[in-house]
Amino acid sequence: MTKIIGPYIKSKNTTSKMMLNLILALLPIIVFTVYKNGFLPYQAGKIDLIHIFYPLLFILLPSLVSFIIETLYAIVFLKKRNKDIIRYIRNSYSFFPGLFLGLVLPINMPIWIVLLGAAVATISKMIFGGFGKNIFNPALIGYLFIFLLFSSYFQVDGGYLNKLEVDTISSSTPLTNAVLVEGIGDYDSLVKPYGSLINFFTGMIPGAVGETSALLCLLALIYLTITGAIKWRIPVVYILTVFFITSFIGNINDLGMWYPLFQILSGGLMFGAVFMATDPVTSPTTCQAQILYGLFLGILTVGIRYLTPFPEGVFISILVMNIFARVLDIVGSKAKFDFRVSLIPYLIAWALIIGLGFYIGNNYVKDASKVDANFKIISKETIGNKTTYIATQKGYVSDIKAEVIINNEKVISYKVLEQSESFYYKIYDSNYLDTLVNNQFSLNNVDTVSGATVTSTSLKKLLQNVLKDYDESDIPIIYDEEEKDFEIINIENNEDKIIYNVNKKSFGGYLQLRITFVHDVIEEITVVNQNDSYFGLVIDANYITTIIRNQQQLEEIDTVSGATISSQAIKDAITKTIEDYSGKQTINE
Amino acid sequence: MIVGKKLDIGKDLSKYNKINSFLNPQYVYVPLVSGSDKNITVVVKKGDYVYKGSIIGKSKGNFRIPIHSSVSGIVIDFIEKSYLDGSKVKCVKIENDFKEQVISKKEVVTKISKYSKEDFIKVLQTCGVIGMGGAGFPTYVKYNTDKKVDTLIVNAVECEPYITADYVLVQDKMEELLEVVDAVMEINGIKEGIIAIKKSNNELIKKFYNYLGTYPKIKVVGVNNIYPAGWERGLITKVKGVDYHKLPLEKGIVVNNVSTMLAIYEALKYHKPLVERIVTFTGEDLKEPQNILVKIGTLASDVIEHIGGTVKENYLLIAGGPMMGSEIDDKDLIITANCSCVLLKDLVSDNDIVNCMRCGKCTDVCPAHLSPVLIKDNLKNVKNIKKLKAKRCIECGLCSYICPSKIRLRELVIEAKKKMDSGVK
Ligand code: SF4
Ligand code: SF4
């Protein structure tokens, strides 16, 4: 019996209308990415005119790959012909996996990898039987594929930063930065490097091609909800859950409301929630299941962000929850008859939300207690009081290899041996290594280098990790009885000149000075010997001359920044010498 | 809250048009069916002369109800025609002599509330009053109980799109409606009378208020303008806040459709058997959509011809509304007391059906709290469709209506129901 039975009227809504609305909602986002990643860098003179539309190409080419592969599949495997092919193409929305994939990758990802990912995305969809049957979000399978096989390409050429951001913004993406920040971080370390939260909202922060603008994602959410094109419960619950847990965490750590906002506005959460988590085919169909889905997505995302080395967590959460979509639907369908059926999953979700918030809020200490997996000691050698470390720390592009020499619990030398960081010249230009050594006892206060935040943070961490190892390994310090802080080697009496040869302990060992008094006044100071790494700064600062000029008010002379220890040592040595000199003169009189 | 969908379409086609009548067909084909009961004993034979109101058949089942001739004339044949559910049913073909002869004129009862309960039930039974909303279940049975009935709900919601038969009836016969509701309440000792009507039918509600002073025990309750607001279970939950297991009577509630109420009125007042009803003839393919009073047993195609015919030659003929009605292949539909609408629509093709995108709209919309998409997925697995309680489907058709992929979910769920039945055995 093939008789058609009612209803004989149908809503005007169709699958293709819903897909069209989806595209309409994506349009502003695509325009925005061309503006942000194409036009602005061009305007600033960072890229050529022809590259303005590269972001567009970056999403259209993978879309095309998806489309071609699926069409071929229809012709070769499904043996569709003529009209059937057109019908198939019209109803399979085959370009979406590639489109979405392009939108969630860093702009500097080599395009061939993107296209490969798009191919994998589409093939994954077809393995499950095509549109409507796939369990996993195809675009995210493509993403996972690239993530597993080409993870280093997420960082090449500036990674997520477009050519303009590379120069102006002092960091990588906000959440990558957050991982590197000490402990839970604060406004200055998390938000400041990117301006303000407004930038997070509008999307003027580094991030994947299409996912930075929270504003446009929210507008899309509203539009798609009104037009009934997406399962709105999922993104709403998802975003609120992340907001709730992170405000809990923020509260425990006395951070303001900016903190949960920072969390929901970064890491592609908005984009993932609105466009990826709502992929109709791979998400639950019943109301309660959708709410639970959103809750667990939020829980997973927060869990991944704080408890694993992965900074973002949105896409992994969605892929994991894809597995449970159909299971949740069983609960959801039963809950429609009797809400109590869903009580247990709700209880679990809430227990996890509160537990996670409480646990992370109270126990989240990123560095102090945990071993840094990104740090490795290659060699460690102690000769006398001198310990030489060769160690590596993961940088922005790859591992940075450096040599640190510690003498008597003090770092006397820090040299980078190997690195391939994109913006190392900024480190070099700013003498960052010197700054670190000079401030070795208060490293936490050392700022990162603007434009090379990740690299500079890594360099700082490397030093911290070496010091931590040094502290823990109880290297015996040989106290040399003879070694004194200040020592007068001899005093020469040469007509009206009295010359002091003195030794003063300084940064890299003894500092030998020759101080000439003429008529009770220091006329000349010569540095006979020194081992300090940054003594050049002292010379550059004309510090010696300053001392000679102000020998009556030595205590008022500032030390040389960048060479504090050396300059202090000189000042102390002069003070002591003057003390000795005037003592002797008094006796003589 | 009733889950549903605003589906206020097609009503304007017929709503404001004059009620016509077509009471003189050449032939009537009185179907030998009572509700779903086709087990009827025929009491006439070819060549017999019958009066209007003569009993021509009697049901043998538990709920006995006579079948009346709707015209006076000669029985000329017994032939099969289509019933509103699409099945074939044996009909008594009577040639109209246009005399409208009745066996004996009964006195008009002036005060219809004076009936005793026994007499009331007897009148309903002999006049063959059945539920005119769709099921066609004998009405007297609802009252023939020892259980205390507290509430009478008159269902005037008429939520199906396109149908306006009840609307025009209420508009036209408001006084009679209130009179009979009051009488039925008094006869059966019912304390509360509720007339449920769509809030959007402002003009009717306003009109009611003019009369309500006279009938303090009767309330008018407005329900939301959604489909299926007139679904009995949902309606009772909405107006009384209770749910029942099998029958509303468990909670002391009787629900009658407005048309049925007015059939009761005619039975009480004039002893008139149920041989006519107002039917909405409508649809885009009909030249002049309208409500029309017709004899039970009239061939729908005769009515269509009478009122000016169709726009196109090929059309779908649907008995009932667009949501729950059924297509009548042979276009030989017979008007029965429970047929409120004949709908003519364009033929539909099914090549607009695409893969399910799992948007979940069908599960959101189902008033019976089912998950049609999951039932569709599990169609091969009787155990699972049992768990998904496909049996609860009220066949409202909203899932099919809403589906953006145009999947005929209602059909699939009905198939699942059938599988459950055979699976149980
Ligand atoms: S409404 Fe249609 S497309 Fe949407 S889930 Fe239900 S069956 Fe699938
Ligand atoms: S499953 Fe049945 S009750 Fe539910 S919407 Fe579909 S037809 Fe109506």
Coordinates of C-alpha atoms in Angstrom, one line a residue, chain A residues 231-239 273 277-279 283-284 289-291 293-295 297:
Chain A
K231 CA 18.9 23.6 18.1
W232 CA 19.3 26.8 20.2
R233 CA 19.2 25.0 23.5
I234 CA 22.7 23.5 23.0
P235 CA 24.7 26.7 22.5
V236 CA 22.8 28.6 25.2
V237 CA 23.2 25.9 27.8
Y238 CA 26.8 25.3 26.7
I239 CA 27.9 28.9 27.0
A273 CA 28.8 26.4 20.5
A277 CA 27.8 21.8 18.6
T278 CA 24.5 22.4 16.9
D279 CA 25.3 20.4 13.8
S283 CA 23.6 16.3 18.1
P284 CA 20.6 15.0 20.1
A289 CA 19.0 15.5 25.7
Q290 CA 20.0 18.8 24.1
I291 CA 20.1 20.5 27.5
Y293 CA 24.4 17.8 25.9
G294 CA 25.1 21.5 26.5
L295 CA 25.8 20.9 30.1
L297 CA 29.9 20.1 26.7

